Short mmCIF file of C-alpha atoms in Angstrom, two decimals:
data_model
loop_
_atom_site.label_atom_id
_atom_site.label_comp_id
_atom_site.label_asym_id
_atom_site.label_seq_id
_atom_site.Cartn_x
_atom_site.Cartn_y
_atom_site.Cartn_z
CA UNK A 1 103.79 1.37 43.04
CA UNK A 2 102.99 0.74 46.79
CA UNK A 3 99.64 0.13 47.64
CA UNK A 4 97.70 -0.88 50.31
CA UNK A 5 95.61 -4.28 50.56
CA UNK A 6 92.64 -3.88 53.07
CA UNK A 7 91.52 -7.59 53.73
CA UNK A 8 87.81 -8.58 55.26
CA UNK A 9 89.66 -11.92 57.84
CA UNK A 10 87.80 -14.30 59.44
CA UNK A 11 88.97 -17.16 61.54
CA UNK A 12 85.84 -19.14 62.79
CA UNK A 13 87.95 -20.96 65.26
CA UNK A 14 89.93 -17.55 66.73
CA UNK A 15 87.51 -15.03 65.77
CA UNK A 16 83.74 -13.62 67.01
CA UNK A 17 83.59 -11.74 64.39
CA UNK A 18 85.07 -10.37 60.77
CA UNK A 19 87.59 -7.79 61.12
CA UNK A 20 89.66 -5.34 58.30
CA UNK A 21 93.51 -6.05 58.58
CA UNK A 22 95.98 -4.24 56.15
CA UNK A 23 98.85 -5.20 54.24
CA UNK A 24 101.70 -3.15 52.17
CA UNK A 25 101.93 -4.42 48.82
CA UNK A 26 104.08 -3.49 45.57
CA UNK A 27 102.31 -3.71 42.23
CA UNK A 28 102.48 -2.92 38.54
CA UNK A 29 99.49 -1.51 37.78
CA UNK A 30 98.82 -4.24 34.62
CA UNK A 31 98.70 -6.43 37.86
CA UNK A 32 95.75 -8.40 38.87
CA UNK A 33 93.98 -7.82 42.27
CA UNK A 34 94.26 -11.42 42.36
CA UNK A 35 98.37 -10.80 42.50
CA UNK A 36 97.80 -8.82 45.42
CA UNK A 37 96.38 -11.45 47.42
CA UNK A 38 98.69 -14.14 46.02
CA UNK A 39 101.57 -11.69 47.15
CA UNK A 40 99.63 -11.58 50.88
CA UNK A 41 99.99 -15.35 51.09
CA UNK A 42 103.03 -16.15 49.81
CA UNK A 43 105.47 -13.26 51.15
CA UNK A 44 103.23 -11.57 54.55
CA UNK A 45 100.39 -13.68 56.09
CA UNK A 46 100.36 -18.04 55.09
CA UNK A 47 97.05 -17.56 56.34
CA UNK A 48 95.14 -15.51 54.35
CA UNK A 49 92.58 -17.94 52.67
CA UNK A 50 90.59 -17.30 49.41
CA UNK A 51 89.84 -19.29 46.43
CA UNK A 52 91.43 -19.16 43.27
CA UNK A 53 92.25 -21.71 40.33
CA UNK A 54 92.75 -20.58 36.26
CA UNK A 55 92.95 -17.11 37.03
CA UNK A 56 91.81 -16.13 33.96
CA UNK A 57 88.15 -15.60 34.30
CA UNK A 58 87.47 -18.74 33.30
CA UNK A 59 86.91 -20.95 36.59
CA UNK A 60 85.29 -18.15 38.21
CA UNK A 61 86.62 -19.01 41.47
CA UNK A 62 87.71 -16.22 42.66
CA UNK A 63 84.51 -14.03 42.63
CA UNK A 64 84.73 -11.07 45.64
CA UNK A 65 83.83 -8.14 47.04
CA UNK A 66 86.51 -5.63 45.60
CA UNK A 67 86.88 -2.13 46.58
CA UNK A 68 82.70 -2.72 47.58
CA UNK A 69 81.30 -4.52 44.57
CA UNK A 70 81.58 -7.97 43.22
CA UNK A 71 84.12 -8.86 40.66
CA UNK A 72 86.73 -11.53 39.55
CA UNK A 73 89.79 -10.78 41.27
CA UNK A 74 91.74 -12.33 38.61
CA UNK A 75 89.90 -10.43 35.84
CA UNK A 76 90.15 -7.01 37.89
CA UNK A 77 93.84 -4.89 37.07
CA UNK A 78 95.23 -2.87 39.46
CA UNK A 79 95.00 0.41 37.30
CA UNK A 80 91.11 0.13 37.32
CA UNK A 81 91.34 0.01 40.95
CA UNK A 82 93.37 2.84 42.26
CA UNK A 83 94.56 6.39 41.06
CA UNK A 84 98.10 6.07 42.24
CA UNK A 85 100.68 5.14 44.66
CA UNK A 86 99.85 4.38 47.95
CA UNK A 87 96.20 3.95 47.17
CA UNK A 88 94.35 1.16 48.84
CA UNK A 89 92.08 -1.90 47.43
CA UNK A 90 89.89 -3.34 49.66
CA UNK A 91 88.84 -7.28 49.49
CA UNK A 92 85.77 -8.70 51.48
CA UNK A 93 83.81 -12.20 50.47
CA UNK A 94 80.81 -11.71 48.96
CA UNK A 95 77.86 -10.97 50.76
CA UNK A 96 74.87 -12.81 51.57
CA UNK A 97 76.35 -15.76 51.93
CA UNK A 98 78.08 -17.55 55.25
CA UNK A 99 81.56 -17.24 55.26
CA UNK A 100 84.25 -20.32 55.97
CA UNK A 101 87.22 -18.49 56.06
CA UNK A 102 87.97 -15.06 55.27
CA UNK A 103 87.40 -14.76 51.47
CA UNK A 104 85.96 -17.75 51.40
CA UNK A 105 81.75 -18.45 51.87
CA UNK A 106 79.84 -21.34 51.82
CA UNK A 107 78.27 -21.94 48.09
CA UNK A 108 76.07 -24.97 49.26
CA UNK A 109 73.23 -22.80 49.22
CA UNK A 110 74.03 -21.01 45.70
CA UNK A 111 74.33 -24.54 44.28
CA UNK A 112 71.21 -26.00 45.89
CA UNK A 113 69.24 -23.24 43.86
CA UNK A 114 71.44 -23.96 40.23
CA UNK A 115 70.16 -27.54 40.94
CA UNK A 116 66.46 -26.23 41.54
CA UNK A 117 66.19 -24.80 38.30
CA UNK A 118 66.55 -29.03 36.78
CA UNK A 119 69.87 -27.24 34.54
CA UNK A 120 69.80 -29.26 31.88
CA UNK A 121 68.76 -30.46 28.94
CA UNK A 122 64.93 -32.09 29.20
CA UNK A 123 63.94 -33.80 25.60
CA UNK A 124 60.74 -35.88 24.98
CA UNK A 125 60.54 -38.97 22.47
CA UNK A 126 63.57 -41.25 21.23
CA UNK A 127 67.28 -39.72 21.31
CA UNK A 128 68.61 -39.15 18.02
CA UNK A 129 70.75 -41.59 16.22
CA UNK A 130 73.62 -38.14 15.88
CA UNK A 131 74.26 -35.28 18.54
CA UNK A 132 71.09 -33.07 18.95
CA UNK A 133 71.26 -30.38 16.59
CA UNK A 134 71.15 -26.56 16.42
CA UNK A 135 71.29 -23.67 14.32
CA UNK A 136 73.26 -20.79 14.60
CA UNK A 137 70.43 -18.64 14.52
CA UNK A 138 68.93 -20.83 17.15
CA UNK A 139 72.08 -20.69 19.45
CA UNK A 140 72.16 -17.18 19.14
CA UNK A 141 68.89 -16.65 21.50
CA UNK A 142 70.65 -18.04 24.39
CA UNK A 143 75.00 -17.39 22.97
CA UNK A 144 75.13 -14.86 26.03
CA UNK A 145 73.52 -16.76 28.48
CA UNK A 146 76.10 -19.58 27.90
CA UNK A 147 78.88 -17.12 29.01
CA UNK A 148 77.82 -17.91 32.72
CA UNK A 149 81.16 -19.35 34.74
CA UNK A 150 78.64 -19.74 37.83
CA UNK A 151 80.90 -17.46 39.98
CA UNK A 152 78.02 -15.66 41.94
CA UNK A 153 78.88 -12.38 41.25
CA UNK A 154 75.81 -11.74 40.10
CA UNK A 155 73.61 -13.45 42.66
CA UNK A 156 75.78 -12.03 45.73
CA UNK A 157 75.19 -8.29 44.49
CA UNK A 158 71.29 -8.89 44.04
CA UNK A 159 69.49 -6.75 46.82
CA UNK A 160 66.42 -9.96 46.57
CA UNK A 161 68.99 -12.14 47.47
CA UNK A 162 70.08 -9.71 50.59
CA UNK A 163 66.60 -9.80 52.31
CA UNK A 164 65.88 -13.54 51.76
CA UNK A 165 68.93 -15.67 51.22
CA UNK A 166 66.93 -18.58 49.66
CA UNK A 167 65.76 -16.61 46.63
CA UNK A 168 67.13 -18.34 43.58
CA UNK A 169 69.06 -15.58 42.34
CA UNK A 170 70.14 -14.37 38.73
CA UNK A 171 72.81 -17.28 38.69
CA UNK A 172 70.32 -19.73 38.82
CA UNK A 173 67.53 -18.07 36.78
CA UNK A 174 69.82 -17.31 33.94
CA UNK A 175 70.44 -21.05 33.54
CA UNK A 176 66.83 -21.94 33.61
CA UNK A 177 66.74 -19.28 30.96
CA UNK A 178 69.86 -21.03 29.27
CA UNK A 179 68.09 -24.25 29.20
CA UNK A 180 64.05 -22.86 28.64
CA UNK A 181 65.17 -20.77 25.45
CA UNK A 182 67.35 -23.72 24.29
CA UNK A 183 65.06 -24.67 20.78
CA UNK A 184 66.03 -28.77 22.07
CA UNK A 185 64.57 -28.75 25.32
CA UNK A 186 61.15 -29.65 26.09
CA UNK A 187 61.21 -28.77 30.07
CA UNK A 188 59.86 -25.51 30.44
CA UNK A 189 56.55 -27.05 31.75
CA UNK A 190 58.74 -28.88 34.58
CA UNK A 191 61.27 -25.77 35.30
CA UNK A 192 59.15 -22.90 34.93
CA UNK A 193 56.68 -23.35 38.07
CA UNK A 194 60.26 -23.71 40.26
CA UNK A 195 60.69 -20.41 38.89
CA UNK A 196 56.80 -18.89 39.34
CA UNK A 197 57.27 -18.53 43.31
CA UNK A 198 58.30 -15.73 45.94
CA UNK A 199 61.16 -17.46 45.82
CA UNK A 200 61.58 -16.93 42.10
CA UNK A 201 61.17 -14.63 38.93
CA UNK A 202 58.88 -11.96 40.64
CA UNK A 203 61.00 -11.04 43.58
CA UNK A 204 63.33 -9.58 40.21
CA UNK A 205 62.75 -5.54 40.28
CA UNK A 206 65.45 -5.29 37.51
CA UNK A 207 67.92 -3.32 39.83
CA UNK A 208 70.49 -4.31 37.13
CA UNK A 209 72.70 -5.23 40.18
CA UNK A 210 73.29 -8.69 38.57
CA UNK A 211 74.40 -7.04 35.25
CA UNK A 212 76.81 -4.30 36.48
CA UNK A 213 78.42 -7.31 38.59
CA UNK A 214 78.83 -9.79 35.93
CA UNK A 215 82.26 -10.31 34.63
CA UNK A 216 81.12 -12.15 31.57
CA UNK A 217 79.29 -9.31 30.57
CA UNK A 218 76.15 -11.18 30.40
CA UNK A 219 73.11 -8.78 29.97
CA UNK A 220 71.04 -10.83 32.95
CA UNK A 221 68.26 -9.03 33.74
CA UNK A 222 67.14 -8.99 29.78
CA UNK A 223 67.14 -12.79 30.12
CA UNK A 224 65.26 -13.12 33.21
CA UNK A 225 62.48 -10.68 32.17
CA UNK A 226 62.57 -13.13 28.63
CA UNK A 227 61.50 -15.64 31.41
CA UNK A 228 58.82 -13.73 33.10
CA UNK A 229 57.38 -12.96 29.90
CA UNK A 230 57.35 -16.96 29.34
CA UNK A 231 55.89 -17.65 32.53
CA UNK A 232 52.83 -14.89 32.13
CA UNK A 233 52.43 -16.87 28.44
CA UNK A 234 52.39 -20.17 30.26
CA UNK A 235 50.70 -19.58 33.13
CA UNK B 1 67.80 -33.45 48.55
CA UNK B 2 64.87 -31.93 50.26
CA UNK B 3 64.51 -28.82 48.22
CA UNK B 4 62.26 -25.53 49.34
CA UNK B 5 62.04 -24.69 45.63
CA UNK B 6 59.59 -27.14 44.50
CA UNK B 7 56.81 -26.08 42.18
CA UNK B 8 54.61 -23.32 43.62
CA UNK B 9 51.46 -24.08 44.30
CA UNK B 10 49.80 -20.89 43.30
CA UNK B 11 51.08 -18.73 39.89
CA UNK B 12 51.94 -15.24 40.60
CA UNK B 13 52.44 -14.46 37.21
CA UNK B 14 48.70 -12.83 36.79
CA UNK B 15 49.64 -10.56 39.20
CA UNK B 16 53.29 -9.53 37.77
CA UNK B 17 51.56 -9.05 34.43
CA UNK B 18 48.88 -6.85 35.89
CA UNK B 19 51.24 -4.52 37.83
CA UNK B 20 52.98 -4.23 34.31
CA UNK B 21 49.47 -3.55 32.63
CA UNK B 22 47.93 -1.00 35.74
CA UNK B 23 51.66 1.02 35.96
CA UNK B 24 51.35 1.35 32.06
CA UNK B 25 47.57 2.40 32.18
CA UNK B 26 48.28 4.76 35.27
CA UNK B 27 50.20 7.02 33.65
CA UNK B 28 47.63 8.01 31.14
CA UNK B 29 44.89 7.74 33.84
CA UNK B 30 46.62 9.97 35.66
CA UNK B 31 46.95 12.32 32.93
CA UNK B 32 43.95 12.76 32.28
CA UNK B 33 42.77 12.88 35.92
CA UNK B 34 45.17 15.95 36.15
CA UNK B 35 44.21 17.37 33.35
CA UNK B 36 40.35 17.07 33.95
CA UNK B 37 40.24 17.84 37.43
CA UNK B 38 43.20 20.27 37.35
CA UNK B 39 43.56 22.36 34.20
CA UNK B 40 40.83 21.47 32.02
CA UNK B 41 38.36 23.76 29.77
CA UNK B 42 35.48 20.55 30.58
CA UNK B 43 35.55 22.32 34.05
CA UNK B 44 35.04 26.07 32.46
CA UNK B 45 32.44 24.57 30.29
CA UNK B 46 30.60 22.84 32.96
CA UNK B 47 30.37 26.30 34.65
CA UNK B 48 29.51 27.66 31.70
CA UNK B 49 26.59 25.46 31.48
CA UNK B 50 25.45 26.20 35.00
CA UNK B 51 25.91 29.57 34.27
CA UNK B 52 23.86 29.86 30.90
CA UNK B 53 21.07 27.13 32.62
CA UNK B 54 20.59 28.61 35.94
CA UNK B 55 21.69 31.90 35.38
CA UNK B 56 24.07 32.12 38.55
CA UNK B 57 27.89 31.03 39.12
CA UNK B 58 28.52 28.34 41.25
CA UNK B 59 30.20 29.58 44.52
CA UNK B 60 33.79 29.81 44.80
CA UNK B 61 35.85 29.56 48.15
CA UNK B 62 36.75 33.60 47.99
CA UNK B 63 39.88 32.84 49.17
CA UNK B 64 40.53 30.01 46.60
CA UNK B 65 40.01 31.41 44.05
CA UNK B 66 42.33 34.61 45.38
CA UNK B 67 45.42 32.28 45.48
CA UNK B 68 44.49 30.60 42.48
CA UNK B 69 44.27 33.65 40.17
CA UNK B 70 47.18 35.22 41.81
CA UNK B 71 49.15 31.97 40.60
CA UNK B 72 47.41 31.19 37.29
CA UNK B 73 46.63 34.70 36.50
CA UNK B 74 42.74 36.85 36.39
CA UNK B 75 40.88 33.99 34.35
CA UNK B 76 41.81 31.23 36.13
CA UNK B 77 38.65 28.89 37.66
CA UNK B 78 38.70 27.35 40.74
CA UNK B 79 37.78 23.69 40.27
CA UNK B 80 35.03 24.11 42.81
CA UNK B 81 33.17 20.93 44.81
CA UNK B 82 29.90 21.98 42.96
CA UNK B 83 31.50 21.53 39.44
CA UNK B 84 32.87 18.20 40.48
CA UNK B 85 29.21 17.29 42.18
CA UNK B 86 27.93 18.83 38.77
CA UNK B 87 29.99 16.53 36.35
CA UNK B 88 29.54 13.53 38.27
CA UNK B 89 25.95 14.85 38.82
CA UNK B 90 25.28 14.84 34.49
CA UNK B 91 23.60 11.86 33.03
CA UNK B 92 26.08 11.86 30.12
CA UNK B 93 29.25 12.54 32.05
CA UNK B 94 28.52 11.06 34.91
CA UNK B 95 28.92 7.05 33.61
CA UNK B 96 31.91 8.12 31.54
CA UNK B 97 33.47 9.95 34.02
CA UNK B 98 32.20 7.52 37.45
CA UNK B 99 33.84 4.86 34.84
CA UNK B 100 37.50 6.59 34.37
CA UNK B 101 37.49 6.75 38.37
CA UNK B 102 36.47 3.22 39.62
CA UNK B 103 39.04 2.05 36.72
CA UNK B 104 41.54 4.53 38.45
CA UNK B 105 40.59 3.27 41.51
CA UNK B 106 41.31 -0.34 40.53
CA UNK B 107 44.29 0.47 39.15
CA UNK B 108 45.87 2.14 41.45
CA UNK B 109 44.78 -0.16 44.30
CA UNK B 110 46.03 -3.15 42.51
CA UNK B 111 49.22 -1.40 41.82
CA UNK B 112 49.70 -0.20 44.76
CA UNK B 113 49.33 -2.96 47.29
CA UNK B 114 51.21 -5.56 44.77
CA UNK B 115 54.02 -2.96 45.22
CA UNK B 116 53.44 -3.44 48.99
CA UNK B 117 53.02 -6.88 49.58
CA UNK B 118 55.99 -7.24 47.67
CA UNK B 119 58.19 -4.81 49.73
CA UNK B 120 56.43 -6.80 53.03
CA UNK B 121 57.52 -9.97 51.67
CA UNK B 122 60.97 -8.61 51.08
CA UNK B 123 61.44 -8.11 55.00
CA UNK B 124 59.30 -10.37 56.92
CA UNK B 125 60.77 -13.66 57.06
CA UNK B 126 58.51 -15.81 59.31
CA UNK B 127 56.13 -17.46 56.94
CA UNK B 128 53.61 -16.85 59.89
CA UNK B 129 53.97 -13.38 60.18
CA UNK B 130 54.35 -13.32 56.24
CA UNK B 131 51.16 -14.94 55.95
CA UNK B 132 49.07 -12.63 58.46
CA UNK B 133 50.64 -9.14 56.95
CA UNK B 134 50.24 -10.04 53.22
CA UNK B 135 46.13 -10.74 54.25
CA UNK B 136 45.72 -7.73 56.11
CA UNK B 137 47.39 -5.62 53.22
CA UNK B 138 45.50 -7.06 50.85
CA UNK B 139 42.53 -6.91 53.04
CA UNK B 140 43.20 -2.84 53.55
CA UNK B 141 42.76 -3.20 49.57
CA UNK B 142 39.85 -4.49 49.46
CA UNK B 143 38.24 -2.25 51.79
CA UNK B 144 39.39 0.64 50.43
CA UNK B 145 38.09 -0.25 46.66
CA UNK B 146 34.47 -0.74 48.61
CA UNK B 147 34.77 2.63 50.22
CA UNK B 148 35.70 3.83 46.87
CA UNK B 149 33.67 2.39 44.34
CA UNK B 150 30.77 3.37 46.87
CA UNK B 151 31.93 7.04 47.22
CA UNK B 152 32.37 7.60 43.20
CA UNK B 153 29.38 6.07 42.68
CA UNK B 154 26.62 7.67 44.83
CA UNK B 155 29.46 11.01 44.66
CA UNK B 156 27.00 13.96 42.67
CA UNK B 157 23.55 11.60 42.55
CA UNK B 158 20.72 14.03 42.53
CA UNK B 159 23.39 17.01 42.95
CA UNK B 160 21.98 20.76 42.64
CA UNK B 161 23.81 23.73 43.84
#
């Protein structure tokens, strides 16, 4: 089929401001969006930029606005997308977030707040002679919360993250989760009062935003209220 | 790096957990402020007690109780000012019922402005201007559970129709 690819560009150095340009593209409709784009670059416009590397949902790289909400490109087929020939798919970066280069934005700030939430493992007295074990019961409680790829799906569709930028975000707040439910770790006293702030837990209204953008299926918001519930206990 | 997300100094979680608590609570309180104040058979009996005591029916709004019985059909009561002075006027009722409304009134204040001060904190970005709105909401709270606790409190004292 023929369809049309509505692209979000941005040129820093040429342009004031974002603008829509549109391409023709064939595709199969078992096709990726992700083909579309890669089909942009490599037969219409060299200078479409965007990020991609496993595409397979895996590297979570190439997280975007698609047809107006956030999803892997690479995990997204064409069939989902449209109804039929001539249809069009529209791509834009994700929002709240500065953008480099047309798909592209700046994730400095997204990994500033993973790092704020001290992901990973915190363990008091001697290391174990052996690997630190787990059962599977006890990997169960956080099994879905390990699913994250960091793409920012999740944290980009948040309507917290829209009105103040600097809020952590679901992305980071699930790892905290990851790491604060983890029966090894011994850190919740450090991470949970990065987490007890305007700039934390409470600004969640579980809008479910976070779990309808997730590609990894990851039931987010039930995690993150796990965490508020911890906090209350703690506090 | 210099990080803005270092501990907090003060916990909000008291106040998450109490939102959860006073939403939970409201609905029933407002159930059964509905249902006292609105549809209830305490308000026919409280009449009823006037009625058998003093001998005389406390005095309707003519036109009140018109629209209300044209709705509600011929026996309906208008809740009238002098059965709520009454009830809140009765030694028994009065600390159960002066209780249920200050507890209301907490409630929904509490509820309320948290709701607020979040939605304020949502838009204003200038810790400044943050700082000044969030005290003057929660000041507006504060004076508003004075006015109220004062006004169910002294509300029916020494009431006689």
């Amino acid at each position: 089929m023929e369809l049309t690819a509505k692209i979000k560009r941005y040129n820093p150095e040429k342009d004031d401001a974002p603008h829509w340009e549109t391409y023709e593209v064939p595709a199969e409709p078992d096709d990726s969006a992700l083909s579309l784009l890669l089909y942009v670059k490599w037969h219409l416009d060299g200078t479409l930029t965007f990020r991609k590397s496993c595409a397979h949902g895996i590297c979570g790289s190439d997280a975007m606005k698609i047809n107006g909400e956030n999803k892997l490109a690479c995990s997204e087929l064409v069939q989902d997308l449209v109804s039929g020939d001539g249809d069009t798919i529209k791509f834009a970066p994700l929002p709240a977030a500065p953008v480099i280069k047309d798909l592209v934005i700046d994730q400095s700030r997204f990994f500033e707040k993973y790092r704020a939430v001290k992901p990973w493992l915190m363990t008091e007295g001697p290391a174990p002679e052996r690997e630190r074990e787990q059962s599977p019961e006890e990997f169960d409680i956080i099994e879905d919360a390990t699913k994250c790829i960091m793409c920012g799906a999740c944290t980009h569709a948040c309507p917290s993250t829209w009105s103040d930028p600097d809020y952590l975000g679901p992305a980071a707040m699930l790892k905290a989760y990851r790491y604060t439910f983890d029966t090894r770790d011994d850190g919740a006293e450090e991470r949970l009062p990065v987490l007890d702030s305007d700039k934390g837990l409470w600004k969640c209204y579980t809008i479910f935003n976070c779990n309808q953008a997730c590609p990894k299926d990851i039931d987010i918001t039930r995690w993150l209220s796990a965490l508020k519930r911890r906090s209350v206990t703690a506090a | 790096m210099a990080s803005q997300y270092g501990k907090s100094r003060r916990s909000n979680a008291g106040n998450w957990f109490l939102h959860r608590i006073t939403g939970t609570f409201l609905v029933f309180l407002l159930i059964t402020h509905f249902w006292v104040q609105h549809y209830d058979d305490t308000t026919r009996s409280v009449v009823e007690q006037v009625v058998t005591e003093k001998g005389e029916r406390p005095e309707y709004s003519e036109a009140a109780q018109k629209a209300v019985r044209a709705k509600f059909g011929a026996d309906a009561e208008v809740t009238s000012y002098d059965v709520l002075m009454l009830r809140l006027a009765d030694p028994v009722y009065a600390v159960l019922w002066k209780g249920f409304n200050i507890l209301f009134l907490i409630a929904a204040l509490h509820h309320g402005f948290y709701g607020l001060n979040n939605i304020l904190t949502d838009y204003i970005r200038n810790p400044l201007n943050r700082k000044i709105a969030t005290s003057l909401s929660w000041t507006a709270a504060l004076v508003l559970l004075v006015i109220g606790v004062y006004s169910v409190i002294v509300a029916g004292w020494g009431y006689a129709p």
